[in-house]
mmCIF file with all atom_site columns, C-alpha atoms in Angstrom:
data_model
loop_
_atom_site.group_PDB
_atom_site.id
_atom_site.type_symbol
_atom_site.label_atom_id
_atom_site.label_alt_id
_atom_site.label_comp_id
_atom_site.label_asym_id
_atom_site.label_entity_id
_atom_site.label_seq_id
_atom_site.pdbx_PDB_ins_code
_atom_site.Cartn_x
_atom_site.Cartn_y
_atom_site.Cartn_z
_atom_site.occupancy
_atom_site.B_iso_or_equiv
_atom_site.pdbx_formal_charge
_atom_site.auth_seq_id
_atom_site.auth_comp_id
_atom_site.auth_asym_id
_atom_site.auth_atom_id
_atom_site.pdbx_PDB_model_num
ATOM 1   C CA . UNK A 1 1   ? -27.075 -2.767  10.932  1.00 0.00 ? 1217 UNK A CA 1
ATOM 2   C CA . UNK A 1 2   ? -27.870 -3.116  14.630  1.00 0.00 ? 1218 UNK A CA 1
ATOM 3   C CA . UNK A 1 3   ? -31.302 -1.513  14.295  1.00 0.00 ? 1219 UNK A CA 1
ATOM 4   C CA . UNK A 1 4   ? -32.275 -3.740  11.365  1.00 0.00 ? 1220 UNK A CA 1
ATOM 5   C CA . UNK A 1 5   ? -30.916 -6.882  13.004  1.00 0.00 ? 1221 UNK A CA 1
ATOM 6   C CA . UNK A 1 6   ? -32.686 -6.146  16.295  1.00 0.00 ? 1222 UNK A CA 1
ATOM 7   C CA . UNK A 1 7   ? -36.050 -5.609  14.614  1.00 0.00 ? 1223 UNK A CA 1
ATOM 8   C CA . UNK A 1 8   ? -35.786 -8.681  12.388  1.00 0.00 ? 1224 UNK A CA 1
ATOM 9   C CA . UNK A 1 9   ? -34.693 -10.880 15.313  1.00 0.00 ? 1225 UNK A CA 1
ATOM 10  C CA . UNK A 1 10  ? -37.800 -9.905  17.267  1.00 0.00 ? 1226 UNK A CA 1
ATOM 11  C CA . UNK A 1 11  ? -39.961 -10.831 14.278  1.00 0.00 ? 1227 UNK A CA 1
ATOM 12  C CA . UNK A 1 12  ? -40.625 -7.318  12.998  1.00 0.00 ? 1228 UNK A CA 1
ATOM 13  C CA . UNK A 1 13  ? -40.071 -5.445  9.786   1.00 0.00 ? 1229 UNK A CA 1
ATOM 14  C CA . UNK A 1 14  ? -38.200 -2.249  8.904   1.00 0.00 ? 1230 UNK A CA 1
ATOM 15  C CA . UNK A 1 15  ? -38.865 0.778   6.727   1.00 0.00 ? 1231 UNK A CA 1
ATOM 16  C CA . UNK A 1 16  ? -35.749 2.436   5.350   1.00 0.00 ? 1232 UNK A CA 1
ATOM 17  C CA . UNK A 1 17  ? -36.629 5.778   3.766   1.00 0.00 ? 1233 UNK A CA 1
ATOM 18  C CA . UNK A 1 18  ? -34.246 6.893   1.043   1.00 0.00 ? 1234 UNK A CA 1
ATOM 19  C CA . UNK A 1 19  ? -35.784 9.610   -1.090  1.00 0.00 ? 1235 UNK A CA 1
ATOM 20  C CA . UNK A 1 20  ? -33.563 9.277   -4.163  1.00 0.00 ? 1236 UNK A CA 1
ATOM 21  C CA . UNK A 1 21  ? -34.858 6.913   -6.814  1.00 0.00 ? 1237 UNK A CA 1
ATOM 22  C CA . UNK A 1 22  ? -31.571 7.134   -8.744  1.00 0.00 ? 1238 UNK A CA 1
ATOM 23  C CA . UNK A 1 23  ? -29.634 5.073   -6.190  1.00 0.00 ? 1239 UNK A CA 1
ATOM 24  C CA . UNK A 1 24  ? -32.322 3.358   -4.130  1.00 0.00 ? 1240 UNK A CA 1
ATOM 25  C CA . UNK A 1 25  ? -31.185 -0.080  -5.354  1.00 0.00 ? 1241 UNK A CA 1
ATOM 26  C CA . UNK A 1 26  ? -27.637 0.668   -4.179  1.00 0.00 ? 1242 UNK A CA 1
ATOM 27  C CA . UNK A 1 27  ? -28.988 1.434   -0.702  1.00 0.00 ? 1243 UNK A CA 1
ATOM 28  C CA . UNK A 1 28  ? -30.898 -1.866  -0.779  1.00 0.00 ? 1244 UNK A CA 1
ATOM 29  C CA . UNK A 1 29  ? -27.685 -3.664  -1.771  1.00 0.00 ? 1245 UNK A CA 1
ATOM 30  C CA . UNK A 1 30  ? -25.790 -1.936  1.065   1.00 0.00 ? 1246 UNK A CA 1
ATOM 31  C CA . UNK A 1 31  ? -28.364 -3.202  3.591   1.00 0.00 ? 1247 UNK A CA 1
ATOM 32  C CA . UNK A 1 32  ? -28.061 -6.713  2.138   1.00 0.00 ? 1248 UNK A CA 1
ATOM 33  C CA . UNK A 1 33  ? -24.260 -6.558  2.584   1.00 0.00 ? 1249 UNK A CA 1
ATOM 34  C CA . UNK A 1 34  ? -24.485 -5.184  6.135   1.00 0.00 ? 1250 UNK A CA 1
ATOM 35  C CA . UNK A 1 35  ? -27.230 -7.598  7.209   1.00 0.00 ? 1251 UNK A CA 1
ATOM 36  C CA . UNK A 1 36  ? -26.701 -10.994 5.573   1.00 0.00 ? 1252 UNK A CA 1
ATOM 37  C CA . UNK A 1 37  ? -29.832 -13.097 5.509   1.00 0.00 ? 1253 UNK A CA 1
ATOM 38  C CA . UNK A 1 38  ? -32.180 -10.130 5.753   1.00 0.00 ? 1254 UNK A CA 1
ATOM 39  C CA . UNK A 1 39  ? -34.691 -10.018 2.913   1.00 0.00 ? 1255 UNK A CA 1
ATOM 40  C CA . UNK A 1 40  ? -34.722 -6.541  1.337   1.00 0.00 ? 1256 UNK A CA 1
ATOM 41  C CA . UNK A 1 41  ? -37.046 -5.039  -1.269  1.00 0.00 ? 1257 UNK A CA 1
ATOM 42  C CA . UNK A 1 42  ? -37.263 -1.584  -2.827  1.00 0.00 ? 1258 UNK A CA 1
ATOM 43  C CA . UNK A 1 43  ? -40.289 0.509   -3.708  1.00 0.00 ? 1259 UNK A CA 1
ATOM 44  C CA . UNK A 1 44  ? -40.774 3.964   -5.192  1.00 0.00 ? 1260 UNK A CA 1
ATOM 45  C CA . UNK A 1 45  ? -43.324 5.973   -7.124  1.00 0.00 ? 1261 UNK A CA 1
ATOM 46  C CA . UNK A 1 46  ? -41.570 5.622   -10.491 1.00 0.00 ? 1262 UNK A CA 1
ATOM 47  C CA . UNK A 1 47  ? -42.151 1.873   -10.567 1.00 0.00 ? 1263 UNK A CA 1
ATOM 48  C CA . UNK A 1 48  ? -44.932 0.422   -12.670 1.00 0.00 ? 1264 UNK A CA 1
ATOM 49  C CA . UNK A 1 49  ? -48.093 0.330   -10.535 1.00 0.00 ? 1265 UNK A CA 1
ATOM 50  C CA . UNK A 1 50  ? -48.393 -3.453  -10.727 1.00 0.00 ? 1266 UNK A CA 1
ATOM 51  C CA . UNK A 1 51  ? -44.751 -3.946  -9.767  1.00 0.00 ? 1267 UNK A CA 1
ATOM 52  C CA . UNK A 1 52  ? -45.054 -1.543  -6.818  1.00 0.00 ? 1268 UNK A CA 1
ATOM 53  C CA . UNK A 1 53  ? -48.257 -3.217  -5.666  1.00 0.00 ? 1269 UNK A CA 1
ATOM 54  C CA . UNK A 1 54  ? -46.554 -6.619  -5.843  1.00 0.00 ? 1270 UNK A CA 1
ATOM 55  C CA . UNK A 1 55  ? -43.601 -5.383  -3.761  1.00 0.00 ? 1271 UNK A CA 1
ATOM 56  C CA . UNK A 1 56  ? -45.906 -3.814  -1.185  1.00 0.00 ? 1272 UNK A CA 1
ATOM 57  C CA . UNK A 1 57  ? -48.155 -6.871  -0.907  1.00 0.00 ? 1273 UNK A CA 1
ATOM 58  C CA . UNK A 1 58  ? -45.162 -9.170  -0.479  1.00 0.00 ? 1274 UNK A CA 1
ATOM 59  C CA . UNK A 1 59  ? -43.788 -6.866  2.237   1.00 0.00 ? 1275 UNK A CA 1
ATOM 60  C CA . UNK A 1 60  ? -47.157 -6.847  3.994   1.00 0.00 ? 1276 UNK A CA 1
ATOM 61  C CA . UNK A 1 61  ? -47.302 -10.648 3.732   1.00 0.00 ? 1277 UNK A CA 1
ATOM 62  C CA . UNK A 1 62  ? -43.902 -10.896 5.432   1.00 0.00 ? 1278 UNK A CA 1
ATOM 63  C CA . UNK A 1 63  ? -41.881 -12.062 2.424   1.00 0.00 ? 1279 UNK A CA 1
ATOM 64  C CA . UNK A 1 64  ? -39.423 -9.206  3.072   1.00 0.00 ? 1280 UNK A CA 1
ATOM 65  C CA . UNK A 1 65  ? -37.859 -7.888  6.267   1.00 0.00 ? 1281 UNK A CA 1
ATOM 66  C CA . UNK A 1 66  ? -36.830 -4.429  5.034   1.00 0.00 ? 1282 UNK A CA 1
ATOM 67  C CA . UNK A 1 67  ? -38.595 -2.105  2.629   1.00 0.00 ? 1283 UNK A CA 1
ATOM 68  C CA . UNK A 1 68  ? -36.292 0.536   1.186   1.00 0.00 ? 1284 UNK A CA 1
ATOM 69  C CA . UNK A 1 69  ? -38.653 3.191   -0.127  1.00 0.00 ? 1285 UNK A CA 1
ATOM 70  C CA . UNK A 1 70  ? -39.060 6.819   -0.969  1.00 0.00 ? 1286 UNK A CA 1
ATOM 71  C CA . UNK A 1 71  ? -41.509 8.942   0.977   1.00 0.00 ? 1287 UNK A CA 1
ATOM 72  C CA . UNK A 1 72  ? -44.401 7.041   -0.630  1.00 0.00 ? 1288 UNK A CA 1
ATOM 73  C CA . UNK A 1 73  ? -44.735 5.255   2.702   1.00 0.00 ? 1289 UNK A CA 1
ATOM 74  C CA . UNK A 1 74  ? -45.687 8.585   4.273   1.00 0.00 ? 1290 UNK A CA 1
ATOM 75  C CA . UNK A 1 75  ? -49.215 8.530   2.919   1.00 0.00 ? 1291 UNK A CA 1
ATOM 76  C CA . UNK A 1 76  ? -51.251 6.295   5.162   1.00 0.00 ? 1292 UNK A CA 1
ATOM 77  C CA . UNK A 1 77  ? -49.419 3.003   5.011   1.00 0.00 ? 1293 UNK A CA 1
ATOM 78  C CA . UNK A 1 78  ? -50.428 0.875   7.997   1.00 0.00 ? 1294 UNK A CA 1
ATOM 79  C CA . UNK A 1 79  ? -48.311 -2.237  8.556   1.00 0.00 ? 1295 UNK A CA 1
ATOM 80  C CA . UNK A 1 80  ? -48.534 -3.314  12.175  1.00 0.00 ? 1296 UNK A CA 1
ATOM 81  C CA . UNK A 1 81  ? -45.465 -5.570  11.953  1.00 0.00 ? 1297 UNK A CA 1
ATOM 82  C CA . UNK A 1 82  ? -43.190 -2.694  10.867  1.00 0.00 ? 1298 UNK A CA 1
ATOM 83  C CA . UNK A 1 83  ? -41.877 -1.224  14.099  1.00 0.00 ? 1299 UNK A CA 1
ATOM 84  C CA . UNK A 1 84  ? -38.603 0.366   13.051  1.00 0.00 ? 1300 UNK A CA 1
ATOM 85  C CA . UNK A 1 85  ? -38.028 3.163   10.564  1.00 0.00 ? 1301 UNK A CA 1
ATOM 86  C CA . UNK A 1 86  ? -34.720 4.615   9.464   1.00 0.00 ? 1302 UNK A CA 1
ATOM 87  C CA . UNK A 1 87  ? -34.900 7.929   7.611   1.00 0.00 ? 1303 UNK A CA 1
ATOM 88  C CA . UNK A 1 88  ? -31.828 8.644   5.521   1.00 0.00 ? 1304 UNK A CA 1
ATOM 89  C CA . UNK A 1 89  ? -30.812 12.308  5.154   1.00 0.00 ? 1305 UNK A CA 1
ATOM 90  C CA . UNK A 1 90  ? -33.477 13.296  7.677   1.00 0.00 ? 1306 UNK A CA 1
ATOM 91  C CA . UNK A 1 91  ? -32.119 16.840  7.767   1.00 0.00 ? 1307 UNK A CA 1
ATOM 92  C CA . UNK A 1 92  ? -33.471 17.399  4.239   1.00 0.00 ? 1308 UNK A CA 1
ATOM 93  C CA . UNK A 1 93  ? -37.096 16.721  5.224   1.00 0.00 ? 1309 UNK A CA 1
ATOM 94  C CA . UNK A 1 94  ? -39.625 19.118  6.649   1.00 0.00 ? 1310 UNK A CA 1
ATOM 95  C CA . UNK A 1 95  ? -40.948 18.705  10.152  1.00 0.00 ? 1311 UNK A CA 1
ATOM 96  C CA . UNK A 1 96  ? -44.374 17.492  9.053   1.00 0.00 ? 1312 UNK A CA 1
ATOM 97  C CA . UNK A 1 97  ? -42.784 14.921  6.715   1.00 0.00 ? 1313 UNK A CA 1
ATOM 98  C CA . UNK A 1 98  ? -40.636 13.562  9.532   1.00 0.00 ? 1314 UNK A CA 1
ATOM 99  C CA . UNK A 1 99  ? -43.638 13.422  11.862  1.00 0.00 ? 1315 UNK A CA 1
ATOM 100 C CA . UNK A 1 100 ? -45.751 11.593  9.260   1.00 0.00 ? 1316 UNK A CA 1
ATOM 101 C CA . UNK A 1 101 ? -43.034 9.054   8.460   1.00 0.00 ? 1317 UNK A CA 1
ATOM 102 C CA . UNK A 1 102 ? -42.348 8.425   12.130  1.00 0.00 ? 1318 UNK A CA 1
ATOM 103 C CA . UNK A 1 103 ? -46.057 7.702   12.507  1.00 0.00 ? 1319 UNK A CA 1
ATOM 104 C CA . UNK A 1 104 ? -45.795 4.738   10.123  1.00 0.00 ? 1320 UNK A CA 1
ATOM 105 C CA . UNK A 1 105 ? -44.296 2.607   12.895  1.00 0.00 ? 1321 UNK A CA 1
ATOM 106 C CA . UNK A 1 106 ? -45.584 1.668   16.322  1.00 0.00 ? 1322 UNK A CA 1
ATOM 107 C CA . UNK A 1 107 ? -49.016 0.544   15.223  1.00 0.00 ? 1323 UNK A CA 1
ATOM 108 C CA . UNK A 1 108 ? -49.007 -2.583  17.360  1.00 0.00 ? 1324 UNK A CA 1
ATOM 109 C CA . UNK A 1 109 ? -48.175 -3.516  20.927  1.00 0.00 ? 1325 UNK A CA 1
ATOM 110 C CA . UNK A 1 110 ? -44.413 -3.643  20.207  1.00 0.00 ? 1326 UNK A CA 1
ATOM 111 C CA . UNK A 1 111 ? -42.124 -0.750  21.024  1.00 0.00 ? 1327 UNK A CA 1
ATOM 112 C CA . UNK A 1 112 ? -41.312 1.264   17.899  1.00 0.00 ? 1328 UNK A CA 1
ATOM 113 C CA . UNK A 1 113 ? -38.048 2.921   16.925  1.00 0.00 ? 1329 UNK A CA 1
ATOM 114 C CA . UNK A 1 114 ? -37.320 5.843   14.596  1.00 0.00 ? 1330 UNK A CA 1
ATOM 115 C CA . UNK A 1 115 ? -33.746 6.551   13.563  1.00 0.00 ? 1331 UNK A CA 1
ATOM 116 C CA . UNK A 1 116 ? -32.907 9.831   11.846  1.00 0.00 ? 1332 UNK A CA 1
ATOM 117 C CA . UNK A 1 117 ? -29.729 9.566   9.787   1.00 0.00 ? 1333 UNK A CA 1
ATOM 118 C CA . UNK A 1 118 ? -28.008 12.872  8.984   1.00 0.00 ? 1334 UNK A CA 1
ATOM 119 C CA . UNK A 1 119 ? -24.706 14.384  8.083   1.00 0.00 ? 1335 UNK A CA 1
ATOM 120 C CA . UNK A 1 120 ? -22.586 15.413  11.102  1.00 0.00 ? 1336 UNK A CA 1
ATOM 121 C CA . UNK A 1 121 ? -24.394 17.932  13.321  1.00 0.00 ? 1337 UNK A CA 1
ATOM 122 C CA . UNK A 1 122 ? -21.696 20.540  12.718  1.00 0.00 ? 1338 UNK A CA 1
ATOM 123 C CA . UNK A 1 123 ? -22.631 20.580  9.013   1.00 0.00 ? 1339 UNK A CA 1
ATOM 124 C CA . UNK A 1 124 ? -26.387 20.980  9.551   1.00 0.00 ? 1340 UNK A CA 1
ATOM 125 C CA . UNK A 1 125 ? -28.151 24.280  9.046   1.00 0.00 ? 1341 UNK A CA 1
ATOM 126 C CA . UNK A 1 126 ? -29.688 25.952  12.056  1.00 0.00 ? 1342 UNK A CA 1
ATOM 127 C CA . UNK A 1 127 ? -33.220 25.190  10.805  1.00 0.00 ? 1343 UNK A CA 1
ATOM 128 C CA . UNK A 1 128 ? -32.355 21.524  10.210  1.00 0.00 ? 1344 UNK A CA 1
ATOM 129 C CA . UNK A 1 129 ? -31.045 21.237  13.780  1.00 0.00 ? 1345 UNK A CA 1
ATOM 130 C CA . UNK A 1 130 ? -34.244 22.828  15.091  1.00 0.00 ? 1346 UNK A CA 1
ATOM 131 C CA . UNK A 1 131 ? -36.442 20.421  13.085  1.00 0.00 ? 1347 UNK A CA 1
ATOM 132 C CA . UNK A 1 132 ? -34.553 17.367  14.306  1.00 0.00 ? 1348 UNK A CA 1
ATOM 133 C CA . UNK A 1 133 ? -34.667 18.649  17.890  1.00 0.00 ? 1349 UNK A CA 1
ATOM 134 C CA . UNK A 1 134 ? -38.434 19.161  17.605  1.00 0.00 ? 1350 UNK A CA 1
ATOM 135 C CA . UNK A 1 135 ? -38.942 15.572  16.415  1.00 0.00 ? 1351 UNK A CA 1
ATOM 136 C CA . UNK A 1 136 ? -36.831 14.397  19.336  1.00 0.00 ? 1352 UNK A CA 1
ATOM 137 C CA . UNK A 1 137 ? -38.616 16.606  21.878  1.00 0.00 ? 1353 UNK A CA 1
ATOM 138 C CA . UNK A 1 138 ? -42.150 15.752  20.815  1.00 0.00 ? 1354 UNK A CA 1
ATOM 139 C CA . UNK A 1 139 ? -42.083 11.970  20.612  1.00 0.00 ? 1355 UNK A CA 1
ATOM 140 C CA . UNK A 1 140 ? -45.169 11.166  22.675  1.00 0.00 ? 1356 UNK A CA 1
ATOM 141 C CA . UNK A 1 141 ? -48.540 10.215  21.219  1.00 0.00 ? 1357 UNK A CA 1
ATOM 142 C CA . UNK A 1 142 ? -50.691 13.221  20.327  1.00 0.00 ? 1358 UNK A CA 1
ATOM 143 C CA . UNK A 1 143 ? -47.809 15.660  19.899  1.00 0.00 ? 1359 UNK A CA 1
ATOM 144 C CA . UNK A 1 144 ? -48.861 16.788  16.418  1.00 0.00 ? 1360 UNK A CA 1
ATOM 145 C CA . UNK A 1 145 ? -50.087 20.188  17.611  1.00 0.00 ? 1361 UNK A CA 1
ATOM 146 C CA . UNK A 1 146 ? -46.816 20.877  19.408  1.00 0.00 ? 1362 UNK A CA 1
ATOM 147 C CA . UNK A 1 147 ? -44.879 19.926  16.289  1.00 0.00 ? 1363 UNK A CA 1
ATOM 148 C CA . UNK A 1 148 ? -47.045 22.242  14.175  1.00 0.00 ? 1364 UNK A CA 1
ATOM 149 C CA . UNK A 1 149 ? -46.407 25.104  16.590  1.00 0.00 ? 1365 UNK A CA 1
ATOM 150 C CA . UNK A 1 150 ? -42.652 24.460  16.562  1.00 0.00 ? 1366 UNK A CA 1
ATOM 151 C CA . UNK A 1 151 ? -42.757 24.351  12.744  1.00 0.00 ? 1367 UNK A CA 1
ATOM 152 C CA . UNK A 1 152 ? -44.488 27.737  12.805  1.00 0.00 ? 1368 UNK A CA 1
ATOM 153 C CA . UNK A 1 153 ? -41.700 29.064  15.037  1.00 0.00 ? 1369 UNK A CA 1
ATOM 154 C CA . UNK A 1 154 ? -38.991 27.699  12.744  1.00 0.00 ? 1370 UNK A CA 1
ATOM 155 C CA . UNK A 1 155 ? -40.434 28.726  9.378   1.00 0.00 ? 1371 UNK A CA 1
ATOM 156 C CA . UNK A 1 156 ? -42.365 31.786  10.478  1.00 0.00 ? 1372 UNK A CA 1
ATOM 157 C CA . UNK A 1 157 ? -46.027 32.621  10.065  1.00 0.00 ? 1373 UNK A CA 1
ATOM 158 C CA . UNK A 1 158 ? -45.670 34.363  6.736   1.00 0.00 ? 1374 UNK A CA 1
ATOM 159 C CA . UNK A 1 159 ? -47.011 37.747  5.765   1.00 0.00 ? 1375 UNK A CA 1
ATOM 160 C CA . UNK A 1 160 ? -50.773 37.936  6.175   1.00 0.00 ? 1376 UNK A CA 1
ATOM 161 C CA . UNK A 1 161 ? -51.307 41.415  4.754   1.00 0.00 ? 1377 UNK A CA 1
ATOM 162 C CA . UNK A 1 162 ? -48.140 42.075  2.742   1.00 0.00 ? 1378 UNK A CA 1
ATOM 163 C CA . UNK A 1 163 ? -47.312 41.650  -0.909  1.00 0.00 ? 1379 UNK A CA 1
ATOM 164 C CA . UNK A 1 164 ? -45.980 38.120  -0.410  1.00 0.00 ? 1380 UNK A CA 1
ATOM 165 C CA . UNK A 1 165 ? -49.379 36.886  0.837   1.00 0.00 ? 1381 UNK A CA 1
ATOM 166 C CA . UNK A 1 166 ? -50.398 34.072  -1.472  1.00 0.00 ? 1382 UNK A CA 1
ATOM 167 C CA . UNK A 1 167 ? -53.902 33.266  -0.250  1.00 0.00 ? 1383 UNK A CA 1
ATOM 168 C CA . UNK A 1 168 ? -57.274 34.793  -1.018  1.00 0.00 ? 1384 UNK A CA 1
ATOM 169 C CA . UNK A 1 169 ? -57.331 37.577  1.570   1.00 0.00 ? 1385 UNK A CA 1
ATOM 170 C CA . UNK A 1 170 ? -57.249 40.244  -1.126  1.00 0.00 ? 1386 UNK A CA 1
ATOM 171 C CA . UNK A 1 171 ? -60.193 38.582  -2.862  1.00 0.00 ? 1387 UNK A CA 1
ATOM 172 C CA . UNK A 1 172 ? -62.468 38.320  0.174   1.00 0.00 ? 1388 UNK A CA 1
ATOM 173 C CA . UNK A 1 173 ? -61.190 41.132  2.387   1.00 0.00 ? 1389 UNK A CA 1
ATOM 174 C CA . UNK A 1 174 ? -59.596 41.169  5.808   1.00 0.00 ? 1390 UNK A CA 1
ATOM 175 C CA . UNK A 1 175 ? -62.890 41.265  7.733   1.00 0.00 ? 1391 UNK A CA 1
ATOM 176 C CA . UNK A 1 176 ? -64.272 38.180  5.945   1.00 0.00 ? 1392 UNK A CA 1
ATOM 177 C CA . UNK A 1 177 ? -60.930 36.449  6.357   1.00 0.00 ? 1393 UNK A CA 1
ATOM 178 C CA . UNK A 1 178 ? -61.131 36.950  10.126  1.00 0.00 ? 1394 UNK A CA 1
ATOM 179 C CA . UNK A 1 179 ? -64.686 35.589  10.211  1.00 0.00 ? 1395 UNK A CA 1
ATOM 180 C CA . UNK A 1 180 ? -63.664 32.512  8.291   1.00 0.00 ? 1396 UNK A CA 1
#
């Protein structure tokens, strides 16, 4: 409530990422109850294209203060007035997803905020804690490479030559793979 109210009072807009279409309207209703007077809309990929476009255009035009959406906002959405993002169940997302969604805000001269909402830390898996810590540690502009390296540390590099290798190394050979 405080994050949404702060952003709206300074004339900005908010993304609220909730990646479950089944109850996305309930989340929108919860925000309406917590923040009276805030104009909330919902958008997700299962909407009719025209309806989704209408919601997005009205959000861009400033008719809404909060857009509750699935991760569809991750793919290149650029709204300079949206400077706060809240990501619900952030512990369920991969590191690159979190980094991409965080990058949707802060595209103007206003300070941007990213809030990661999770279950209590004691209930998080070790990998989830590491991902959230990486997002926290690498918050400065241009930290994508560092995040990719941390992701590699967390998930592992895979098995280049073993039976689980899923690429084309067996098709082109190890020497050609190294050249490429």
